[in-house]
PDB file of C-alpha atoms in Angstrom:
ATOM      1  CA  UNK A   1      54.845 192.423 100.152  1.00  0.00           C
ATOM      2  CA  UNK A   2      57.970 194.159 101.683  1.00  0.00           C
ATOM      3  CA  UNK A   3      59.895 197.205  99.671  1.00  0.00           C
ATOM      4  CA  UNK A   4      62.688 195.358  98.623  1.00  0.00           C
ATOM      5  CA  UNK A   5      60.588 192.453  97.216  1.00  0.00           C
ATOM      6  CA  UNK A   6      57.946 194.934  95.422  1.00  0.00           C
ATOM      7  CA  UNK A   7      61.904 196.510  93.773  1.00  0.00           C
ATOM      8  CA  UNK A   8      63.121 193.201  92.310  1.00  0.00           C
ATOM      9  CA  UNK A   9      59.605 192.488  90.719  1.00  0.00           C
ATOM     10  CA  UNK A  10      59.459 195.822  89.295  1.00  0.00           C
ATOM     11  CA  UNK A  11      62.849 195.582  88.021  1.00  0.00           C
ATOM     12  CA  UNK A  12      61.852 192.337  86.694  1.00  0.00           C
ATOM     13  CA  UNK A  13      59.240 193.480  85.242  1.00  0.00           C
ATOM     14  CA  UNK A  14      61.148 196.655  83.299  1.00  0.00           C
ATOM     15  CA  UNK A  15      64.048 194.193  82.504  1.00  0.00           C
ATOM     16  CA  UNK A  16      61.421 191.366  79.996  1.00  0.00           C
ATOM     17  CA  UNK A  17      59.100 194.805  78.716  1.00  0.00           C
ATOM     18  CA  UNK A  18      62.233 196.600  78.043  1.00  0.00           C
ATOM     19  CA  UNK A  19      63.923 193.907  76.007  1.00  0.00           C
ATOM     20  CA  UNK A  20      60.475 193.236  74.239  1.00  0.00           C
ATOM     21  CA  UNK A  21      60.834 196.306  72.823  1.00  0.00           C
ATOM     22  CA  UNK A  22      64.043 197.073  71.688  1.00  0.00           C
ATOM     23  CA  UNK A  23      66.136 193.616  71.949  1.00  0.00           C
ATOM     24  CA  UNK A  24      67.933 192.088  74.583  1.00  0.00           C
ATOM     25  CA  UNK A  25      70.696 192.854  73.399  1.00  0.00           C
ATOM     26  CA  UNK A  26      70.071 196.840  72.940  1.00  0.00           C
ATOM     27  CA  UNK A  27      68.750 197.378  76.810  1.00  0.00           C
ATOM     28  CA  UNK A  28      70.851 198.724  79.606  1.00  0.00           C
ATOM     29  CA  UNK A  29      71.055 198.060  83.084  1.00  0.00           C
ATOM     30  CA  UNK A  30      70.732 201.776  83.432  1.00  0.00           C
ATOM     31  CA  UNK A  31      67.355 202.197  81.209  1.00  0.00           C
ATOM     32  CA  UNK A  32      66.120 198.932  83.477  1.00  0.00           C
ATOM     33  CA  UNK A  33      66.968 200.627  86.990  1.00  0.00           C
ATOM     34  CA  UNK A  34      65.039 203.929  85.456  1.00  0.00           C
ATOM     35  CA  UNK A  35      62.193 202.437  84.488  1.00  0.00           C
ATOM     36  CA  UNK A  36      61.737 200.481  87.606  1.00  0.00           C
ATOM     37  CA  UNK A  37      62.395 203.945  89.579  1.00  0.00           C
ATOM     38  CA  UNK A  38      65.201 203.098  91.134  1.00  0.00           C
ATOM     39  CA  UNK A  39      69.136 203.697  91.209  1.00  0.00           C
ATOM     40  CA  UNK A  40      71.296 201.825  89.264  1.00  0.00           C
ATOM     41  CA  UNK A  41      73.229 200.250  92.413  1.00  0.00           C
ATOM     42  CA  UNK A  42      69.839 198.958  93.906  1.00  0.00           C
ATOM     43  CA  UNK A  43      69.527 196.651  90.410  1.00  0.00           C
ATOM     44  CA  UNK A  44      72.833 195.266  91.658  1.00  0.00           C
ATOM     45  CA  UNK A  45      71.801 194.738  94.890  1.00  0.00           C
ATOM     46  CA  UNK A  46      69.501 192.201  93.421  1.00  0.00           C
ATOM     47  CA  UNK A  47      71.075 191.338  90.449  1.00  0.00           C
ATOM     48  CA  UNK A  48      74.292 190.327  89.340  1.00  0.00           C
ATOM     49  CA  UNK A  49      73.751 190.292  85.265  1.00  0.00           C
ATOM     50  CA  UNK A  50      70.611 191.683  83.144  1.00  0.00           C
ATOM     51  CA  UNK A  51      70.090 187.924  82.103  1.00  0.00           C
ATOM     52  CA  UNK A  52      69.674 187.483  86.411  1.00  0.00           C
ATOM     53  CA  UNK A  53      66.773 190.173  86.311  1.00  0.00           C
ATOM     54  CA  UNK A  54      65.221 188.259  83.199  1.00  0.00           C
ATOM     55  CA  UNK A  55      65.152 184.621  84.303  1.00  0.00           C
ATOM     56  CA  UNK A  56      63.591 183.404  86.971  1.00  0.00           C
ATOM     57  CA  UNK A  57      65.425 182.688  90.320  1.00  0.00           C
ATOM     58  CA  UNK A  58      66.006 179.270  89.730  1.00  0.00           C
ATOM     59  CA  UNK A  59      68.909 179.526  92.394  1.00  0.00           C
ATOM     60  CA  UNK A  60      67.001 180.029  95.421  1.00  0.00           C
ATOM     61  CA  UNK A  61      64.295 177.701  93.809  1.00  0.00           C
ATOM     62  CA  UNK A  62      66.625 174.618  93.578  1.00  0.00           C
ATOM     63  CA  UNK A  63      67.480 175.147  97.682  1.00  0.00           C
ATOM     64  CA  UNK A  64      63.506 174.617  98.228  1.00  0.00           C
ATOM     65  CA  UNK A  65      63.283 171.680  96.223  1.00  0.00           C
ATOM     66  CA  UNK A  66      66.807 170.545  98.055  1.00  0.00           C
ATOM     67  CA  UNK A  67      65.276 170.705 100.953  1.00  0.00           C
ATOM     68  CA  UNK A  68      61.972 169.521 100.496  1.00  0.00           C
ATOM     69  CA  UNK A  69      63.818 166.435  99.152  1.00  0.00           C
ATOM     70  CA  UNK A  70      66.217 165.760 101.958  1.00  0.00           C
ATOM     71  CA  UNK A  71      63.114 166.222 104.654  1.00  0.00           C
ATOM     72  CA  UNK A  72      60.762 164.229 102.492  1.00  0.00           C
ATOM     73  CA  UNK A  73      58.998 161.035 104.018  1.00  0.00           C
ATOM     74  CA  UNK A  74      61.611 157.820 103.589  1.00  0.00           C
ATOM     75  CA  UNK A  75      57.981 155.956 103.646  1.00  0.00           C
ATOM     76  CA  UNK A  76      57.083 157.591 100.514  1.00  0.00           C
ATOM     77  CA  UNK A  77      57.381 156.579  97.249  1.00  0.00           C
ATOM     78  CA  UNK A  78      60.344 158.530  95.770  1.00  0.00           C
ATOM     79  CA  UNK A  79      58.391 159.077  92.178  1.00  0.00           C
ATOM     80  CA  UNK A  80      55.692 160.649  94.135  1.00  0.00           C
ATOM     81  CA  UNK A  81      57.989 162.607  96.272  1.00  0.00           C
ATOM     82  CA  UNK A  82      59.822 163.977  92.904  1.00  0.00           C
ATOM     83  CA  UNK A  83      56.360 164.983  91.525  1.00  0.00           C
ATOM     84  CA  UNK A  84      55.696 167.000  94.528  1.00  0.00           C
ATOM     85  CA  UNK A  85      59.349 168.650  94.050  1.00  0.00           C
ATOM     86  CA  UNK A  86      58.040 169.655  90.421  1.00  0.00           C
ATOM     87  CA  UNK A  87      55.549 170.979  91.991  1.00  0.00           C
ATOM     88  CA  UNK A  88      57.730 173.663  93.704  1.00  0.00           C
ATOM     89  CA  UNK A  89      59.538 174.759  90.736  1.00  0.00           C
ATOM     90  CA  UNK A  90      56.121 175.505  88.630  1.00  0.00           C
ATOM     91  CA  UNK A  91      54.808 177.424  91.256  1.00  0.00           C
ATOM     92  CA  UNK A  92      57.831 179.966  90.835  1.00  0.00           C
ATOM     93  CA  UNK A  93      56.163 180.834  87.147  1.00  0.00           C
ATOM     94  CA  UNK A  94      52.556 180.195  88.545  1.00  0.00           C
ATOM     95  CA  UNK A  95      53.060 183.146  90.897  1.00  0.00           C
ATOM     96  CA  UNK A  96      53.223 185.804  88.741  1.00  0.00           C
ATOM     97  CA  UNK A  97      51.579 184.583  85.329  1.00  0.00           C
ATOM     98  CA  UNK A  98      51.707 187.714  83.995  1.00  0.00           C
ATOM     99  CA  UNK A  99      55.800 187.613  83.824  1.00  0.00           C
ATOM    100  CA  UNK A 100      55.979 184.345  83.508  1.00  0.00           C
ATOM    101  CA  UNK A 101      53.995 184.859  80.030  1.00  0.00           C
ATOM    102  CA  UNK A 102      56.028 187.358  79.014  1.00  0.00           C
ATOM    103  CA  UNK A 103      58.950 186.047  79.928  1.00  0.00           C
ATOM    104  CA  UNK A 104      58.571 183.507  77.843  1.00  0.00           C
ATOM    105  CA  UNK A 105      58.066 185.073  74.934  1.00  0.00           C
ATOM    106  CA  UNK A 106      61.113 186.793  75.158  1.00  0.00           C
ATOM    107  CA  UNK A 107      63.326 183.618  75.534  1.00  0.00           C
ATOM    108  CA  UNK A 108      61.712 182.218  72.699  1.00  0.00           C
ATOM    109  CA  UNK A 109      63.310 185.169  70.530  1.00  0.00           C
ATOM    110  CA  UNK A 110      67.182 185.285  72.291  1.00  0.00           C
ATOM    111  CA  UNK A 111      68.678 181.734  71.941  1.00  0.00           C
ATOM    112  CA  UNK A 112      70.868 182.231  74.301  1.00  0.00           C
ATOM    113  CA  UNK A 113      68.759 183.395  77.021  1.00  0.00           C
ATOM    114  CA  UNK A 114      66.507 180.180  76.328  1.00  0.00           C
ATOM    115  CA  UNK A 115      69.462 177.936  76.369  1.00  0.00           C
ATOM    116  CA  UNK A 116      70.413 179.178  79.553  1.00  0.00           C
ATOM    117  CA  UNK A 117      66.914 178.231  81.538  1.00  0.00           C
ATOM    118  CA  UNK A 118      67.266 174.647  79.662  1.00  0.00           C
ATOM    119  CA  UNK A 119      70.505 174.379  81.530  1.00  0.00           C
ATOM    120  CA  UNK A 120      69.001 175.415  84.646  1.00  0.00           C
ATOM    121  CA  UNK A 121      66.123 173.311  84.976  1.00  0.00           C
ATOM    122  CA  UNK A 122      68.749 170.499  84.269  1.00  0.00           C
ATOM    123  CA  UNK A 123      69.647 170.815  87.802  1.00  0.00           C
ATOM    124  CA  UNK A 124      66.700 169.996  89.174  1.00  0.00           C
ATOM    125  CA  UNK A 125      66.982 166.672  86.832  1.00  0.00           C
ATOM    126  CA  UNK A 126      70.046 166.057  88.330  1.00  0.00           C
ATOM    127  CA  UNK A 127      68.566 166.800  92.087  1.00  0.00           C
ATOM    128  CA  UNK A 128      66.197 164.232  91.501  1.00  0.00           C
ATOM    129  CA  UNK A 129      68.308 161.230  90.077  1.00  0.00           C
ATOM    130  CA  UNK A 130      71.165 161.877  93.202  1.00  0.00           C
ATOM    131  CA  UNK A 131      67.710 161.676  95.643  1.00  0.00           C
ATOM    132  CA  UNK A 132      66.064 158.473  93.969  1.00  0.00           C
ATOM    133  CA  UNK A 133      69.914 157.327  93.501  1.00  0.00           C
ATOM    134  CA  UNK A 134      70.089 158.161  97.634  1.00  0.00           C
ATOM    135  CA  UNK A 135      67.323 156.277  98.827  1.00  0.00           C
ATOM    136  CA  UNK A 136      68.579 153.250  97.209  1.00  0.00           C
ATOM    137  CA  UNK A 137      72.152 154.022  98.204  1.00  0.00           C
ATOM    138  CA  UNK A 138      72.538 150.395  99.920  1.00  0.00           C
ATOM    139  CA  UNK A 139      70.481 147.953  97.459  1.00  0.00           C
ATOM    140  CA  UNK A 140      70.889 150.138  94.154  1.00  0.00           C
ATOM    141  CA  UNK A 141      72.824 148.547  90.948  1.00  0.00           C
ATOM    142  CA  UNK A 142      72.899 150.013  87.636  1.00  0.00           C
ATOM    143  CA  UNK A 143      68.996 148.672  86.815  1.00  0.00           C
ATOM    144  CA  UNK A 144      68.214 151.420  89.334  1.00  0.00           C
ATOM    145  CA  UNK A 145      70.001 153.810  87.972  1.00  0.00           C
ATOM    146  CA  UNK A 146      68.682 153.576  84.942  1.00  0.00           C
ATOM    147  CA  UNK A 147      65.069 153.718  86.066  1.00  0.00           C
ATOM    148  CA  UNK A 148      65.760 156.911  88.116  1.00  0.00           C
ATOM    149  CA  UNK A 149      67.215 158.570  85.458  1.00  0.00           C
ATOM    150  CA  UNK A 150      64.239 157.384  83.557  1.00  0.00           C
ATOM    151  CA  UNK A 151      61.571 158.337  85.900  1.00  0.00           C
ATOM    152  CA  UNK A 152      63.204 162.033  86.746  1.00  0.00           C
ATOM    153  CA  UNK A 153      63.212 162.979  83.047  1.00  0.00           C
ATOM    154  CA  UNK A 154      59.665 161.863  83.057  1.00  0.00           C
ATOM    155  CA  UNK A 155      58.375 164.330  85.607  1.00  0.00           C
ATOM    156  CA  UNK A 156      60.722 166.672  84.469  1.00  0.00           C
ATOM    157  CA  UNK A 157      59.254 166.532  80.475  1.00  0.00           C
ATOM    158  CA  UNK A 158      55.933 166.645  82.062  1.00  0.00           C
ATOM    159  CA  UNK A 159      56.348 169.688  84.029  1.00  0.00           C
ATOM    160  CA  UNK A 160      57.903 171.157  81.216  1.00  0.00           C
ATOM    161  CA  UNK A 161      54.985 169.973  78.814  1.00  0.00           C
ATOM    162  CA  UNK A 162      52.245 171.415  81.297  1.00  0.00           C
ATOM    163  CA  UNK A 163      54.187 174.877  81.965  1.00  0.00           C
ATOM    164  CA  UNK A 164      55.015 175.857  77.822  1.00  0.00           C
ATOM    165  CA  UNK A 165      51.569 174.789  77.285  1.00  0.00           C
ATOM    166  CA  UNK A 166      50.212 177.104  79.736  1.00  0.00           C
ATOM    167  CA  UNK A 167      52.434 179.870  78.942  1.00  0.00           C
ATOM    168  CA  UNK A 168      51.507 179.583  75.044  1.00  0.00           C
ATOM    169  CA  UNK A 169      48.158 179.817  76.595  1.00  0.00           C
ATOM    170  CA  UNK A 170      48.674 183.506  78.050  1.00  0.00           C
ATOM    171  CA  UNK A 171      49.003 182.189  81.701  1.00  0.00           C
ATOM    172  CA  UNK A 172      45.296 181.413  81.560  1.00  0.00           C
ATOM    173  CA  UNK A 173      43.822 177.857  83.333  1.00  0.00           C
ATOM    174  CA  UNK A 174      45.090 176.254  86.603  1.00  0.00           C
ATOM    175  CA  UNK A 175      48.287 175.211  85.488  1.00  0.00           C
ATOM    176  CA  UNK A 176      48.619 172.912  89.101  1.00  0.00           C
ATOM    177  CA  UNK A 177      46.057 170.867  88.126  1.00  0.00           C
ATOM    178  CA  UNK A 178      47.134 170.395  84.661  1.00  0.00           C
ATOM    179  CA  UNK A 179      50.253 169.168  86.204  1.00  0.00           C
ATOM    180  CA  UNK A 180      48.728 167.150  88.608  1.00  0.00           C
ATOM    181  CA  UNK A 181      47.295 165.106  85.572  1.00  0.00           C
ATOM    182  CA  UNK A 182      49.940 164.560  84.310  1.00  0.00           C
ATOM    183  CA  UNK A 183      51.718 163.472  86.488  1.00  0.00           C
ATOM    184  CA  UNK A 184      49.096 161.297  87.474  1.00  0.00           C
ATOM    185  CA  UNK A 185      50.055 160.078  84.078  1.00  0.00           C
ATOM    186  CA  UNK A 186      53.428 159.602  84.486  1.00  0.00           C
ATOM    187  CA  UNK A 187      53.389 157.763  87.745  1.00  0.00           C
ATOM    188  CA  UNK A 188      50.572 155.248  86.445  1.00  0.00           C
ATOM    189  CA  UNK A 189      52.999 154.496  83.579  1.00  0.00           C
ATOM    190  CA  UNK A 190      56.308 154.502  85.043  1.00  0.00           C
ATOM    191  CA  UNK A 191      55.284 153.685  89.225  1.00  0.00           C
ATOM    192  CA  UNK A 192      55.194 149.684  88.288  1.00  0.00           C
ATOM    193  CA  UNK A 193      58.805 149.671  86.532  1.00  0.00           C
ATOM    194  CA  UNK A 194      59.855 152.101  89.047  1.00  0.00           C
ATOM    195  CA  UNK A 195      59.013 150.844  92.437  1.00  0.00           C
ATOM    196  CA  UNK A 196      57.843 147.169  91.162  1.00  0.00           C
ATOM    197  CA  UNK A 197      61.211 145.567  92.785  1.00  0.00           C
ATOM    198  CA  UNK A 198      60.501 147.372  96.120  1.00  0.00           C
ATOM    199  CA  UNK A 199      57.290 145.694  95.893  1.00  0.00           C
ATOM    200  CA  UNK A 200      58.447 142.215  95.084  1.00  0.00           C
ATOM    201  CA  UNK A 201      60.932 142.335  97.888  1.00  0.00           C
ATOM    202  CA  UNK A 202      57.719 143.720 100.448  1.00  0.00           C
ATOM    203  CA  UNK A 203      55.471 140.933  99.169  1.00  0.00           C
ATOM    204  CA  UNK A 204      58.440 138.355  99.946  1.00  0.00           C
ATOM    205  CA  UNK A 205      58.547 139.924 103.693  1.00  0.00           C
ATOM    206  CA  UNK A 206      54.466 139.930 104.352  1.00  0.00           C
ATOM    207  CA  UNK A 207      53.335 136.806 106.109  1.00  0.00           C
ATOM    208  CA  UNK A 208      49.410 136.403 106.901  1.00  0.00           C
ATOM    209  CA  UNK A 209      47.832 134.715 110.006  1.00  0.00           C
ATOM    210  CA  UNK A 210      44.215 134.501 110.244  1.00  0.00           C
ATOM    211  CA  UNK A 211      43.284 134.396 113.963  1.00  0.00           C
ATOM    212  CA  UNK A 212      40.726 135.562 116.354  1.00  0.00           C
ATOM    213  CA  UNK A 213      41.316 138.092 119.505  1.00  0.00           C
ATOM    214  CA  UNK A 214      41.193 135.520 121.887  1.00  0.00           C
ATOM    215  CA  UNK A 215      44.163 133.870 120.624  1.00  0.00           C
ATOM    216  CA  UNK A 216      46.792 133.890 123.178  1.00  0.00           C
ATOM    217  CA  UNK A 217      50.079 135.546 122.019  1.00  0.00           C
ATOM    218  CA  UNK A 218      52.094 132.153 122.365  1.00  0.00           C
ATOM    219  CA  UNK A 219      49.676 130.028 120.322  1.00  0.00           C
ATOM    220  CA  UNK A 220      50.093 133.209 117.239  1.00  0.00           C
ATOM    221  CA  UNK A 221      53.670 133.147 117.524  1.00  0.00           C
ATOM    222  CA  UNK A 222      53.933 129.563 116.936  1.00  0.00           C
ATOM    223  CA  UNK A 223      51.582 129.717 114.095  1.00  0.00           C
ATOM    224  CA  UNK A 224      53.770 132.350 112.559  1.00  0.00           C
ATOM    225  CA  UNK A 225      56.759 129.939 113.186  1.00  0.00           C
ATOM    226  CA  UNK A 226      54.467 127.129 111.009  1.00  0.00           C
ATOM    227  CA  UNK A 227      53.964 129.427 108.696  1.00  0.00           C
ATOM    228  CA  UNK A 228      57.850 130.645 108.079  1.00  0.00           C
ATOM    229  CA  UNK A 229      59.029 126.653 108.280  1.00  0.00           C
ATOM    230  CA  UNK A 230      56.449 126.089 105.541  1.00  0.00           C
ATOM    231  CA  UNK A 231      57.587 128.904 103.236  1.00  0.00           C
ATOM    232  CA  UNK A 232      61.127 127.908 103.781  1.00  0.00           C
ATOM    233  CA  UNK A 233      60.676 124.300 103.207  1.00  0.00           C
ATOM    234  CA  UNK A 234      57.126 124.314 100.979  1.00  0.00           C
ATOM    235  CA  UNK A 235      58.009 120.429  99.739  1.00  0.00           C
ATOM    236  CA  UNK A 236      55.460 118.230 101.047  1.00  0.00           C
ATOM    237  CA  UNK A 237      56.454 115.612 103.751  1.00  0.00           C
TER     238      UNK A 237
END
């Protein structure tokens, strides 16, 4: 771990104990650089505002999931692909349970700390509505949009759900596969609703022809043309 990342943890880390013990509110910038061991100006060279060193980064945690979305498969399923992008954003708390556990525990005393992370993991809601909304940027209609918008604040409860639930827990369990269940829930429920027209509109486009290797090319393509004239015209003659 490099110097200046071993600083912002420790600052971190005297930022949430700090403001454990005497309030949010009554902690300085000054008492956190100190008890990290460091100058005041190196807390600003990581952190804008106290509330920065207190929350996580969700900043720099919203460009990975940005760009794990815009590189993800287009032959993927884009529920799956969003449950993979939660993925990302619990492993920013999995990575240091011990903060992460305290951390919460502090939001859950200064309302306006906790109101702020509910209006940052918004985003990543939002992220994940403008990708589903994106991959059906041709075909899509307001049905669609209404089942993205569904299935992102699925994953997005569910992640939530797993992570609270883990944190209440002291940080203790393997909170990926916890998440990974549920998800598992999510997508059995909501994959159908979700991706069901994309697989009415592949079922309408698969056409069967039961042959054998020696077939020559010309006689399969002309039972594929049989077949096509049939399913355009099935009355009988």
């Amino acid at each position: 771990m490099s110097a200046r990342r071993d600083a912002r943890r420790e600052l971190m880390s005297a930022a949430i104990s700090l403001s454990l013990e005497a309030g949010f509110d009554a902690t300085t910038v000054d008492e956190i650089a100190k008890a990290a061991g460091v100058a005041r100006r190196t807390f600003f060279r990581h952190f804008r505002t106290k509330e920065d060193a207190i929350l996580p980064d969700h900043d720099a945690c919203l460009g990975r999931v940005t760009e794990f979305l815009e590189s993800a498969s287009p032959l993927r399923s884009p529920l799956l692909v969003i449950a993979d992008a939660a993925g990302i954003v619990l492993d920013m708390y999995a990575e240091d349970p011990e903060t992460a556990v305290k951390r919460y525990e502090l939001t859950r005393r200064v309302p306006a700390l906790r109101e702020w992370e509910i209006a940052a993991i918004s985003r990543y809601q939002r992220a994940f509505v403008g990708y589903m909304d994106g991959r059906r940027a041709e075909d899509g209609g307001p049905e669609f949009r209404l089942r993205h918008e569904v299935a992102s604040a699925a994953v997005v409860a569910a992640h939530n759900h797993v992570l609270r639930g883990w944190l209440r827990s002291g940080g203790r369990g393997d909170v990926r596969v916890r998440l990974a269940a549920a998800i598992s829930e999510v997508i059995k429920t909501l994959g159908p609703w979700v991706d069901g027209l994309e697989a009415e509109a592949a079922a309408d486009e698969v056409m069967v022809v039961l042959t054998t290797r020696r077939t020559p090319l010309w006689k399969i393509a002309e039972e594929i043309e049989a077949v096509a004239r049939r399913a355009e015209d099935p009355a009988p003659r």
